[in-house]
Coordinates of C-alpha atoms in Angstrom, one line a residue:
Chain K
M153 CA 149.9 -201.5 -156.7
E154 CA 152.9 -201.4 -153.4
K155 CA 151.9 -203.0 -150.6
I156 CA 153.0 -200.5 -147.7
G157 CA 153.1 -201.6 -144.0
F158 CA 151.4 -198.9 -141.1
I159 CA 152.4 -199.4 -137.8
G160 CA 150.5 -196.9 -135.0
L161 CA 146.7 -196.7 -135.2
G162 CA 145.9 -193.7 -133.3
I163 CA 144.3 -190.7 -133.5
M164 CA 146.7 -189.2 -136.3
G165 CA 147.6 -192.6 -137.3
K166 CA 144.8 -194.6 -138.5
P167 CA 143.2 -192.1 -140.4
M168 CA 146.4 -191.4 -142.5
A169 CA 146.1 -195.7 -142.5
R170 CA 142.7 -194.7 -144.7
N171 CA 143.7 -192.0 -146.5
L172 CA 146.4 -194.2 -147.8
M173 CA 143.5 -197.5 -148.4
K174 CA 141.1 -195.4 -150.1
A175 CA 144.1 -194.3 -152.6
G176 CA 144.3 -197.8 -153.7
Y177 CA 147.1 -199.3 -151.6
S178 CA 146.9 -202.7 -149.4
L179 CA 148.0 -201.7 -146.5
V180 CA 149.7 -204.4 -143.5
V181 CA 148.6 -203.0 -139.8
Y182 CA 149.9 -203.4 -136.7
N183 CA 149.3 -201.4 -133.6
R184 CA 149.5 -202.4 -129.4
S185 CA 145.4 -202.1 -128.6
P186 CA 143.9 -204.3 -131.4
K187 CA 140.9 -201.9 -131.8
P188 CA 142.1 -199.9 -134.4
V189 CA 143.2 -202.9 -136.4
E190 CA 139.7 -204.5 -136.5
E191 CA 138.1 -201.6 -137.8
L192 CA 140.7 -201.3 -140.6
V193 CA 140.7 -204.9 -141.2
K194 CA 136.9 -204.4 -142.0
E195 CA 137.7 -201.8 -144.6
D196 CA 140.4 -204.8 -146.4
A197 CA 143.4 -204.1 -144.4
V198 CA 145.8 -207.0 -143.5
K199 CA 146.4 -207.7 -139.8
A200 CA 149.8 -208.2 -138.6
N201 CA 150.7 -209.8 -135.3
S202 CA 153.7 -207.4 -134.5
A203 CA 156.1 -205.2 -135.8
A204 CA 158.2 -207.7 -137.8
E205 CA 155.4 -209.4 -139.3
V206 CA 154.4 -206.2 -140.7
A207 CA 158.1 -205.9 -141.9
E208 CA 157.6 -209.7 -143.5
E209 CA 154.8 -208.4 -145.9
A210 CA 155.8 -204.7 -146.9
K211 CA 159.1 -203.9 -148.2
I212 CA 158.2 -200.0 -147.4
I213 CA 156.6 -199.2 -143.7
I214 CA 155.7 -195.7 -141.9
T215 CA 155.7 -196.1 -138.1
M216 CA 152.9 -193.1 -136.4
L217 CA 153.8 -193.6 -132.7
P218 CA 153.7 -191.2 -129.2
D219 CA 157.8 -190.4 -129.1
G220 CA 160.9 -191.6 -129.4
P221 CA 161.2 -194.9 -127.3
D222 CA 157.9 -196.2 -129.0
V223 CA 159.5 -195.8 -131.9
E224 CA 162.9 -197.4 -131.0
Q225 CA 160.8 -200.7 -129.7
V226 CA 158.9 -201.0 -132.8
I227 CA 161.9 -200.5 -135.1
L228 CA 165.2 -202.1 -133.3
G229 CA 163.3 -203.9 -130.3
P230 CA 162.5 -207.5 -129.8
K231 CA 160.1 -208.3 -132.7
G232 CA 161.1 -205.0 -134.2
I233 CA 161.3 -204.3 -137.9
I234 CA 164.7 -204.5 -138.2
D235 CA 163.8 -208.4 -137.4
K236 CA 162.3 -209.3 -140.5
A237 CA 162.8 -206.5 -143.1
K238 CA 165.1 -207.2 -146.1
S239 CA 167.8 -204.9 -147.0
G240 CA 166.2 -201.9 -149.6
S241 CA 163.0 -202.2 -147.7
I242 CA 162.1 -198.2 -146.7
V243 CA 161.3 -197.3 -143.3
I244 CA 159.6 -193.5 -143.0
D245 CA 158.9 -192.5 -139.2
M246 CA 156.3 -189.6 -139.4
S247 CA 155.8 -189.8 -135.4
S248 CA 156.8 -187.0 -133.4
I249 CA 160.7 -188.0 -132.0
A250 CA 164.1 -186.3 -131.4
P251 CA 166.0 -186.3 -134.3
A252 CA 169.3 -187.6 -132.4
V253 CA 166.7 -190.7 -131.3
T254 CA 166.1 -190.5 -135.8
L255 CA 170.1 -190.5 -136.5
H256 CA 170.6 -193.3 -133.6
I257 CA 167.5 -195.7 -135.6
G258 CA 168.7 -194.4 -139.0
E259 CA 172.1 -195.7 -138.4
V260 CA 171.8 -199.3 -137.1
L261 CA 169.6 -199.7 -140.0
H262 CA 171.7 -198.3 -142.6
G263 CA 174.1 -201.5 -141.1
K264 CA 171.2 -203.3 -142.5
G265 CA 170.7 -202.2 -145.7
I266 CA 167.2 -200.8 -145.1
H267 CA 166.5 -197.0 -145.7
F268 CA 165.4 -194.6 -142.6
I269 CA 163.3 -191.2 -143.7
D270 CA 161.7 -189.3 -141.2
A271 CA 158.4 -187.3 -142.0
P272 CA 156.7 -185.8 -138.5
V273 CA 153.5 -183.9 -139.7
S274 CA 151.7 -181.1 -138.6
G275 CA 148.0 -180.3 -138.9
G276 CA 146.3 -182.7 -136.4
E277 CA 143.5 -184.6 -136.2
P278 CA 141.9 -182.6 -138.6
G279 CA 144.2 -182.8 -141.1
A280 CA 144.9 -186.3 -140.5
I281 CA 141.4 -187.0 -141.7
A282 CA 140.9 -184.7 -144.7
G283 CA 144.8 -185.7 -145.8
T284 CA 145.7 -182.7 -146.0
L285 CA 149.1 -182.6 -143.3
S286 CA 152.0 -180.3 -143.9
I287 CA 154.5 -183.4 -143.6
M288 CA 158.1 -181.9 -143.2
V289 CA 161.0 -184.8 -144.7
G290 CA 164.6 -185.7 -143.7
G291 CA 166.5 -188.0 -145.3
D292 CA 168.5 -189.4 -149.0
E293 CA 166.6 -187.5 -152.1
G294 CA 166.2 -190.4 -154.0
I295 CA 164.5 -192.4 -151.0
V296 CA 162.5 -189.1 -150.1
E297 CA 162.1 -188.8 -154.4
E298 CA 160.7 -192.3 -154.0
V299 CA 158.1 -192.0 -151.4
K300 CA 156.6 -188.8 -152.3
P301 CA 153.2 -189.7 -154.2
I302 CA 153.0 -192.2 -150.8
L303 CA 153.0 -188.9 -148.4
Q304 CA 151.4 -186.7 -150.6
K305 CA 148.1 -189.1 -149.9
M306 CA 148.6 -188.0 -146.5
G307 CA 149.2 -184.2 -146.7
K308 CA 149.0 -181.2 -148.9
S309 CA 152.7 -179.9 -148.3
V310 CA 155.0 -182.5 -148.5
I311 CA 158.4 -180.8 -148.5
R312 CA 162.1 -182.3 -147.4
V313 CA 164.2 -180.4 -145.4
G314 CA 167.0 -181.8 -145.6
E315 CA 168.9 -185.1 -144.7
L316 CA 167.8 -187.5 -142.0
G317 CA 166.7 -185.8 -138.6
A318 CA 165.7 -182.7 -140.9
G319 CA 162.0 -183.1 -141.0
Q320 CA 162.1 -183.9 -136.9
T321 CA 164.4 -180.4 -136.9
A322 CA 161.7 -178.8 -138.9
K323 CA 158.7 -180.1 -136.5
L324 CA 160.2 -178.9 -133.4
V325 CA 160.9 -175.3 -134.8
N326 CA 156.9 -175.7 -135.9
Q327 CA 155.6 -176.6 -131.8
I328 CA 158.6 -174.2 -130.3
L329 CA 156.4 -171.0 -132.7
V330 CA 153.1 -172.6 -131.5
A331 CA 153.8 -173.5 -127.9
I332 CA 155.1 -170.0 -127.4
H333 CA 152.7 -168.0 -129.8
I334 CA 149.8 -169.1 -127.5
Q335 CA 151.5 -168.6 -124.3
A336 CA 151.4 -164.7 -125.5
M337 CA 147.6 -164.8 -126.4
G338 CA 147.5 -165.7 -122.8
E339 CA 149.4 -162.9 -121.7
A340 CA 147.9 -160.3 -124.2
F341 CA 144.3 -161.3 -123.5
V342 CA 144.3 -161.0 -120.1
L343 CA 145.7 -157.7 -120.0
A344 CA 142.3 -156.8 -122.3
K345 CA 140.3 -158.6 -120.0
K346 CA 141.4 -157.4 -117.1
S347 CA 141.6 -153.3 -118.7
G348 CA 137.8 -154.5 -119.0
V349 CA 138.2 -155.0 -122.8
S350 CA 136.2 -157.5 -124.6
P351 CA 138.8 -160.0 -125.9
T352 CA 136.6 -160.7 -128.8
I353 CA 136.8 -157.3 -129.9
V354 CA 140.1 -157.0 -129.6
F355 CA 140.8 -160.3 -131.1
E356 CA 138.4 -158.9 -134.4
A357 CA 140.7 -156.2 -134.1
I358 CA 143.7 -157.2 -134.4
R359 CA 143.9 -160.7 -136.2
N360 CA 144.1 -158.7 -139.7
G361 CA 147.3 -157.3 -138.9
L362 CA 150.8 -157.9 -137.8
A363 CA 150.1 -159.9 -134.9
G364 CA 147.9 -162.3 -136.7
S365 CA 148.6 -166.1 -136.7
N366 CA 147.3 -169.2 -137.8
I367 CA 147.2 -170.7 -134.0
L368 CA 145.2 -167.4 -132.7
N369 CA 142.8 -167.9 -136.0
A370 CA 142.2 -171.3 -135.2
K371 CA 142.4 -171.3 -131.2
M372 CA 141.0 -167.8 -129.9
P373 CA 137.8 -168.5 -130.4
L374 CA 137.6 -171.8 -128.5
I375 CA 139.5 -170.1 -125.9
L376 CA 136.8 -167.3 -125.5
S377 CA 133.8 -170.4 -125.0
R378 CA 136.0 -172.0 -122.7
N379 CA 136.4 -175.0 -125.4
F380 CA 139.8 -177.4 -124.0
K381 CA 138.9 -180.5 -126.0
P382 CA 141.4 -181.9 -127.8
G383 CA 142.4 -181.1 -131.2
F384 CA 146.1 -181.4 -130.1
K385 CA 146.8 -182.3 -126.5
M386 CA 149.1 -180.7 -124.3
K387 CA 151.0 -183.8 -123.1
L388 CA 152.3 -184.1 -126.9
H389 CA 152.9 -180.6 -127.4
Q390 CA 154.8 -180.9 -123.8
K391 CA 156.5 -184.7 -125.2
D392 CA 157.4 -182.2 -128.4
L393 CA 159.0 -179.5 -126.5
R394 CA 161.0 -181.6 -123.6
N395 CA 162.5 -183.2 -127.4
A396 CA 163.0 -179.9 -128.5
L397 CA 165.0 -178.8 -125.2
L398 CA 166.9 -181.5 -125.3
T399 CA 168.1 -181.0 -128.7
A400 CA 169.0 -177.2 -127.6
R401 CA 170.9 -178.8 -125.0
E402 CA 172.7 -181.3 -126.8
L403 CA 173.6 -178.5 -130.0
G404 CA 174.5 -176.3 -126.3
L405 CA 171.3 -174.1 -127.0
N406 CA 169.7 -171.6 -124.2
L407 CA 166.4 -170.7 -125.0
P408 CA 164.5 -168.8 -122.7
V409 CA 160.9 -168.4 -123.3
T410 CA 160.9 -172.4 -124.7
T411 CA 162.2 -173.1 -121.7
M412 CA 160.0 -170.9 -119.6
V413 CA 156.5 -172.0 -122.0
Q414 CA 157.6 -175.9 -120.9
K415 CA 157.7 -175.5 -117.6
S416 CA 154.3 -174.2 -117.7
L417 CA 153.0 -176.8 -119.8
S418 CA 155.0 -179.7 -117.2
S419 CA 153.2 -178.1 -114.8
L420 CA 149.5 -178.5 -116.3
V421 CA 150.0 -182.4 -117.4
E422 CA 151.1 -182.9 -113.7
K423 CA 147.8 -181.1 -112.8
G424 CA 146.5 -184.0 -114.9
K425 CA 145.6 -181.3 -117.6
G426 CA 147.2 -183.6 -120.3
E427 CA 144.3 -184.7 -122.2
E428 CA 142.7 -180.8 -122.6
D429 CA 144.2 -178.6 -126.2
H430 CA 147.1 -177.1 -126.1
S431 CA 145.5 -173.6 -126.6
G432 CA 144.6 -174.4 -122.8
L433 CA 148.4 -173.5 -121.9
V434 CA 146.5 -170.3 -121.6
H435 CA 145.3 -171.3 -118.0
V436 CA 148.8 -170.6 -116.3
I437 CA 148.3 -167.2 -117.2
E438 CA 144.8 -167.6 -116.3
E439 CA 145.8 -168.5 -112.9
I440 CA 148.8 -166.5 -111.8
N441 CA 146.2 -163.8 -112.6
N442 CA 143.0 -164.7 -111.8
I443 CA 140.9 -163.7 -114.0
T444 CA 139.4 -165.8 -117.3
I445 CA 139.7 -164.6 -121.4
S446 CA 136.3 -165.1 -122.0
K447 CA 134.0 -163.5 -123.8
Chain J
M4 CA 134.4 -130.6 -146.9
E5 CA 135.4 -130.0 -143.3
K6 CA 139.1 -128.3 -142.4
I7 CA 140.9 -131.1 -140.0
G8 CA 144.2 -130.1 -137.7
F9 CA 147.2 -132.5 -137.6
I10 CA 150.0 -132.8 -135.3
G11 CA 153.2 -134.5 -135.4
L12 CA 154.0 -135.1 -139.0
G13 CA 157.0 -138.2 -138.3
I14 CA 157.1 -141.1 -140.8
M15 CA 153.5 -142.3 -139.9
G16 CA 152.3 -138.9 -139.7
K17 CA 153.0 -137.5 -142.8
P18 CA 151.9 -139.8 -145.3
M19 CA 148.7 -140.0 -142.8
A20 CA 148.0 -136.6 -143.3
R21 CA 148.3 -136.7 -147.2
N22 CA 145.8 -139.4 -147.9
L23 CA 143.6 -136.8 -145.8
M24 CA 144.9 -133.7 -148.1
K25 CA 144.4 -136.5 -151.2
A26 CA 140.9 -137.7 -150.1
G27 CA 140.3 -133.4 -150.4
Y28 CA 139.8 -132.9 -146.9
S29 CA 142.0 -129.0 -145.9
L30 CA 144.9 -129.4 -143.6
V31 CA 146.4 -127.2 -140.8
V32 CA 149.4 -128.8 -139.7
Y33 CA 151.7 -128.5 -137.0
N34 CA 155.0 -129.9 -136.2
R35 CA 157.6 -129.2 -133.9
S36 CA 160.9 -129.5 -136.5
P37 CA 159.7 -127.5 -139.9
K38 CA 160.6 -129.5 -142.5
P39 CA 157.5 -131.7 -143.0
V40 CA 155.0 -128.7 -142.4
E41 CA 157.0 -127.5 -145.3
E42 CA 156.9 -129.7 -147.2
L43 CA 153.2 -130.5 -146.6
V44 CA 152.7 -126.5 -147.4
K45 CA 153.5 -127.4 -150.5
E46 CA 151.2 -129.6 -151.4
D47 CA 148.4 -126.5 -149.9
A48 CA 148.1 -127.8 -146.3
V49 CA 148.1 -124.6 -144.1
K50 CA 150.8 -124.1 -141.6
A51 CA 150.7 -123.5 -137.9
N52 CA 153.2 -122.3 -135.8
S53 CA 151.9 -123.5 -132.3
A54 CA 149.3 -126.3 -131.4
A55 CA 147.3 -123.4 -129.8
E56 CA 146.5 -122.4 -133.3
V57 CA 145.8 -125.3 -135.4
A58 CA 142.4 -125.5 -132.5
E59 CA 141.3 -121.9 -133.1
E60 CA 140.8 -123.1 -136.7
A61 CA 140.1 -126.8 -137.0
K62 CA 137.6 -128.4 -134.8
I63 CA 138.4 -131.7 -135.3
I64 CA 142.6 -132.6 -134.5
I65 CA 144.4 -135.0 -134.6
T66 CA 147.7 -136.0 -133.0
M67 CA 150.7 -138.6 -133.9
L68 CA 153.0 -137.9 -131.8
P69 CA 155.8 -140.9 -130.5
D70 CA 154.8 -141.4 -126.9
G71 CA 152.3 -140.1 -123.9
P72 CA 154.8 -137.1 -122.5
D73 CA 154.0 -136.2 -125.8
V74 CA 150.7 -136.0 -126.2
E75 CA 150.1 -134.3 -123.0
Q76 CA 152.4 -131.6 -124.1
V77 CA 150.9 -131.1 -127.0
I78 CA 147.0 -131.1 -125.8
L79 CA 147.8 -129.8 -122.0
G80 CA 150.6 -127.7 -122.1
P81 CA 151.5 -124.2 -122.6
K82 CA 150.2 -123.4 -126.4
G83 CA 148.7 -126.6 -126.1
I84 CA 145.5 -127.6 -127.9
I85 CA 143.5 -127.2 -124.4
D86 CA 144.2 -123.4 -125.3
K87 CA 142.4 -122.5 -128.0
A88 CA 139.9 -125.6 -128.9
K89 CA 135.9 -124.5 -128.6
S90 CA 133.7 -126.7 -126.9
G91 CA 132.6 -129.2 -129.0
S92 CA 135.6 -130.3 -130.8
I93 CA 137.5 -133.2 -131.7
V94 CA 140.9 -134.6 -130.8
I95 CA 141.9 -137.6 -132.1
D96 CA 145.3 -139.1 -130.3
M97 CA 146.5 -142.3 -133.0
S98 CA 149.9 -142.1 -131.0
S99 CA 150.5 -145.2 -129.5
I100 CA 150.5 -144.2 -125.7
A101 CA 149.5 -145.8 -122.1
P102 CA 145.9 -146.3 -121.6
A103 CA 145.9 -144.3 -118.3
V104 CA 147.5 -141.7 -120.5
T105 CA 144.9 -141.8 -122.1
L106 CA 142.0 -141.8 -119.2
H107 CA 143.8 -138.5 -117.7
I108 CA 144.0 -136.1 -121.0
G109 CA 140.2 -137.1 -121.9
E110 CA 139.1 -135.6 -118.5
V111 CA 140.5 -133.1 -118.4
L112 CA 139.2 -132.5 -122.0
H113 CA 136.2 -133.3 -120.5
G114 CA 136.1 -130.4 -118.2
K115 CA 136.4 -128.4 -121.1
G116 CA 134.0 -130.2 -123.4
I117 CA 135.5 -131.2 -125.6
H118 CA 135.5 -134.6 -127.3
F119 CA 138.8 -137.5 -127.7
I120 CA 138.8 -140.5 -128.9
D121 CA 141.9 -143.2 -128.7
A122 CA 142.6 -144.4 -132.7
P123 CA 145.8 -146.0 -132.4
V124 CA 147.1 -148.0 -135.5
S125 CA 148.8 -151.0 -137.3
G126 CA 150.7 -151.5 -140.2
G127 CA 153.8 -149.2 -139.8
E128 CA 154.8 -147.2 -142.4
P129 CA 154.1 -149.0 -145.2
G130 CA 150.7 -149.1 -144.1
A131 CA 150.4 -145.2 -144.0
I132 CA 151.4 -144.4 -147.3
A133 CA 149.3 -146.5 -148.5
G134 CA 146.0 -146.1 -146.6
T135 CA 145.8 -149.4 -145.4
L136 CA 146.3 -149.2 -141.4
S137 CA 144.6 -151.2 -139.0
I138 CA 143.4 -148.6 -136.8
M139 CA 141.6 -149.3 -132.8
V140 CA 139.3 -147.0 -131.8
G141 CA 138.5 -146.1 -128.1
G142 CA 136.0 -143.6 -127.1
D143 CA 132.0 -142.1 -127.4
E144 CA 130.0 -144.2 -130.0
G145 CA 128.4 -141.4 -131.4
I146 CA 132.0 -139.2 -131.9
V147 CA 133.5 -142.4 -133.5
E148 CA 130.8 -142.5 -135.7
E149 CA 131.1 -139.0 -136.5
V150 CA 134.7 -138.9 -137.3
K151 CA 135.2 -142.9 -139.0
P152 CA 134.4 -141.3 -142.4
I153 CA 137.9 -139.5 -141.6
L154 CA 139.6 -142.7 -140.3
Q155 CA 138.4 -144.6 -143.2
K156 CA 140.8 -142.7 -145.7
M157 CA 143.8 -143.4 -143.3
G158 CA 143.0 -146.7 -142.5
K159 CA 141.2 -150.1 -144.3
S160 CA 140.1 -151.3 -141.4
V161 CA 138.3 -149.5 -138.2
I162 CA 137.2 -150.7 -135.4
R163 CA 135.5 -149.3 -132.4
V164 CA 137.2 -151.3 -129.8
G165 CA 134.9 -149.9 -126.6
E166 CA 135.1 -146.8 -124.3
L167 CA 138.1 -144.1 -124.3
G168 CA 141.4 -146.3 -123.9
A169 CA 140.3 -149.1 -125.6
G170 CA 141.7 -148.6 -128.7
Q171 CA 145.3 -148.4 -126.4
T172 CA 144.6 -151.3 -124.7
A173 CA 144.1 -152.7 -128.2
K174 CA 146.7 -151.4 -129.7
L175 CA 149.0 -152.8 -126.7
V176 CA 147.8 -156.5 -126.9
N177 CA 149.0 -156.0 -130.5
Q178 CA 152.7 -155.0 -129.9
I179 CA 152.5 -158.2 -127.0
L180 CA 152.0 -160.7 -128.8
V181 CA 154.3 -159.8 -132.0
A182 CA 157.3 -159.0 -129.8
I183 CA 156.7 -162.6 -128.8
H184 CA 156.0 -163.9 -132.1
I185 CA 159.7 -161.8 -132.5
Q186 CA 161.4 -164.1 -129.8
A187 CA 159.6 -167.2 -131.1
M188 CA 161.5 -167.1 -134.2
G189 CA 164.5 -166.2 -133.1
E190 CA 164.6 -169.5 -130.1
A191 CA 162.9 -172.0 -133.0
F192 CA 164.9 -171.0 -136.3
V193 CA 168.8 -170.5 -133.5
L194 CA 167.7 -174.2 -133.5
A195 CA 167.0 -175.4 -136.8
K196 CA 170.5 -173.7 -138.2
K197 CA 172.5 -174.9 -135.4
S198 CA 170.9 -178.7 -136.5
G199 CA 172.9 -177.5 -139.7
V200 CA 169.2 -177.7 -141.3
S201 CA 168.3 -174.7 -143.6
P202 CA 165.9 -171.8 -142.1
T203 CA 165.2 -171.5 -145.2
I204 CA 163.6 -173.8 -146.1
V205 CA 161.8 -174.7 -142.9
F206 CA 160.8 -171.5 -143.3
E207 CA 158.6 -172.6 -146.3
A208 CA 157.9 -175.9 -144.6
I209 CA 156.1 -174.6 -141.8
R210 CA 154.7 -171.2 -143.0
N211 CA 151.7 -172.7 -143.8
G212 CA 150.9 -175.0 -141.0
L213 CA 149.6 -173.4 -137.6
A214 CA 152.9 -171.7 -136.8
G215 CA 152.2 -169.6 -139.1
S216 CA 151.9 -166.0 -138.9
N217 CA 151.8 -162.5 -140.4
I218 CA 155.3 -161.4 -138.4
L219 CA 156.9 -164.6 -139.6
N220 CA 156.1 -163.9 -143.4
A221 CA 156.4 -160.6 -143.1
K222 CA 160.1 -160.3 -141.4
M223 CA 161.5 -164.3 -142.3
P224 CA 162.7 -162.9 -145.4
L225 CA 164.3 -159.9 -144.0
I226 CA 166.0 -161.4 -140.8
L227 CA 167.5 -164.2 -143.5
S228 CA 169.0 -161.3 -146.5
R229 CA 170.1 -160.0 -142.5
N230 CA 168.0 -156.7 -143.1
F231 CA 167.0 -154.7 -139.7
K232 CA 166.5 -151.7 -142.1
P233 CA 163.4 -150.7 -140.5
G234 CA 160.0 -151.0 -140.7
F235 CA 159.3 -150.3 -137.3
K236 CA 161.8 -149.3 -135.2
M237 CA 163.2 -151.1 -132.0
K238 CA 163.2 -148.6 -129.7
L239 CA 159.6 -147.6 -130.6
H240 CA 158.2 -151.5 -129.7
Q241 CA 160.8 -151.1 -126.1
K242 CA 158.1 -147.5 -125.5
D243 CA 155.1 -150.1 -126.6
L244 CA 156.3 -152.8 -124.3
R245 CA 157.0 -150.3 -121.4
N246 CA 153.5 -148.9 -121.7
A247 CA 152.1 -152.2 -121.5
L248 CA 153.7 -153.5 -118.1
L249 CA 153.0 -150.2 -116.7
T250 CA 149.4 -151.1 -117.3
A251 CA 150.0 -154.2 -116.1
R252 CA 151.6 -153.4 -113.5
E253 CA 148.9 -150.8 -112.8
L254 CA 146.2 -153.9 -112.9
G255 CA 148.2 -156.2 -110.7
L256 CA 149.0 -158.7 -113.5
N257 CA 152.4 -161.0 -114.4
L258 CA 152.7 -160.9 -117.7
P259 CA 156.3 -163.1 -117.7
V260 CA 157.5 -163.7 -121.3
T261 CA 156.5 -160.2 -122.1
T262 CA 158.7 -158.7 -119.4
M263 CA 161.3 -161.2 -120.2
V264 CA 160.9 -160.4 -124.5
Q265 CA 161.3 -156.9 -122.6
K266 CA 164.6 -156.8 -121.0
S267 CA 166.1 -157.8 -124.5
L268 CA 164.5 -155.4 -126.4
S269 CA 166.1 -152.5 -123.6
S270 CA 169.3 -154.4 -123.6
L271 CA 169.6 -153.6 -128.0
V272 CA 168.4 -150.0 -127.4
E273 CA 171.0 -149.4 -124.2
K274 CA 173.5 -151.1 -127.4
G275 CA 172.5 -148.2 -129.5
K276 CA 170.0 -151.0 -131.9
G277 CA 167.3 -148.9 -131.4
E278 CA 166.9 -147.7 -135.0
E279 CA 167.0 -150.9 -136.1
D280 CA 164.1 -152.5 -137.9
H281 CA 162.4 -154.3 -134.4
S282 CA 163.1 -157.9 -136.2
G283 CA 166.4 -156.9 -134.8
L284 CA 165.0 -158.7 -131.7
V285 CA 166.3 -161.9 -133.0
H286 CA 169.8 -160.9 -132.2
V287 CA 168.9 -161.6 -128.4
I288 CA 168.8 -165.1 -129.0
E289 CA 171.6 -165.3 -131.6
E290 CA 173.9 -163.3 -129.3
I291 CA 173.5 -165.7 -125.9
N292 CA 174.3 -168.6 -128.2
N293 CA 176.6 -167.0 -130.2
I294 CA 175.1 -168.4 -134.2
T295 CA 173.4 -166.3 -137.0
I296 CA 169.8 -166.7 -138.5
S297 CA 171.3 -166.2 -142.2
K298 CA 170.6 -168.6 -145.5

């Protein structure tokens, strides 16, 4: 089977890379901090000393990094993928970054005959481990078809949304919805709690109706038991909404509630709560109202 | 089987009353406009000429009316239920009204030995017709148990949330969540549309992930096909958020996004769009951004 390069072995990247190895692919891996590289080398991955070296060894290269500047650095920077990638190589960026950065990278790579597609994911660490991520793909249809079997080893849903950048746009839609849903949970359930009505029972009474949602089912039990261990870190959700609002500004769009929710996320990150689960967004509503959504 | 009084035969009340008749109950009905009364009389309901007359004939009386003032009028006003209800009667208000009004009515009825419980519903006209409503109940546990078999003829989920008023509080939680979810859909999908990415495909790509919700599944196909035929009317959702914000004010709570969404709902109702489906809330985001969320 093909050799695949994998750059970025964080909370998400490491289990995703593992699922590719389990499926029988040979992996060449690179990561800034050495520890996850050592782990995967023990499981038969080959270590590379730079992104360029990964590109020398593998024709298909996956990147899974925190944000746009990291992706630009690893692909276009010194000792980056572009240094050594052969014409016809395919770079798949599975990070969540601003679509405009995706388009810029794609243009530079295109000039060197290197294919680029965006394939951000949803589903968090549990989905990455289980190989059940939702993968939103943007890019040339033929190239997407070619790498689909690889992506399907990491996700249960792999959908091509459109041309390059469209995967990132779908991810922004996803993150706007999820963040605003958490805000809604905060506002709705402080009302129940302050009224003296059990948030737990209200949750049970409404979850199967029109107010029900996947995030409500996933997070309400954790909020009620005051468990804000991540899951998906607040600082990453703040980064995603920043990218959403940057994109909105470029497009001349006004998204008032997204803007308001992003202010709350930013204030929490500034207070050092960025490592908490994103459901901790309810803290802002709890604090201004001096009440806690608990059982 | 028991005789049941039913007051308020609107879009919701009429099919709910029908489901009780189908289950074998004898109904005594009253409604301000005569047409639905005539319909149900053909199906063997007995006509009453006032709410008081209903209370004279039936020991269990259900009210299903637009808002708090209507409920107060029908229960406490001239020729109201309180005029003729015997001690030990049970009044079940299934309208969606402010919890404070529920508590006031309950107090007055209590003084006459009349039981009062609140049992607002979620699920709209289709749920009312199919008998699959979610019913959120507040009130004395013994009384709620006594009337549960009746409520179960109208709903698939009947949950006692707490003491009198708790059903209304749960309904407000429900309505805050649903309204903010629609707002989120507006903001997220104008971003997709303006980016040139198909909202239809983005919807398919994200609906099974953390961003998925019951309202997204129910309304996104209708929004994409520009079908705003109600369902649940915008003016009723505006009324519910008004009751939520009145309740919040009484409790000293600040609900910033709920407040913002309510301003949008009110502006639409003022423009004469109150008869549209509540998913028409996305119009506000579409208008400020001069773009339409369509296929």
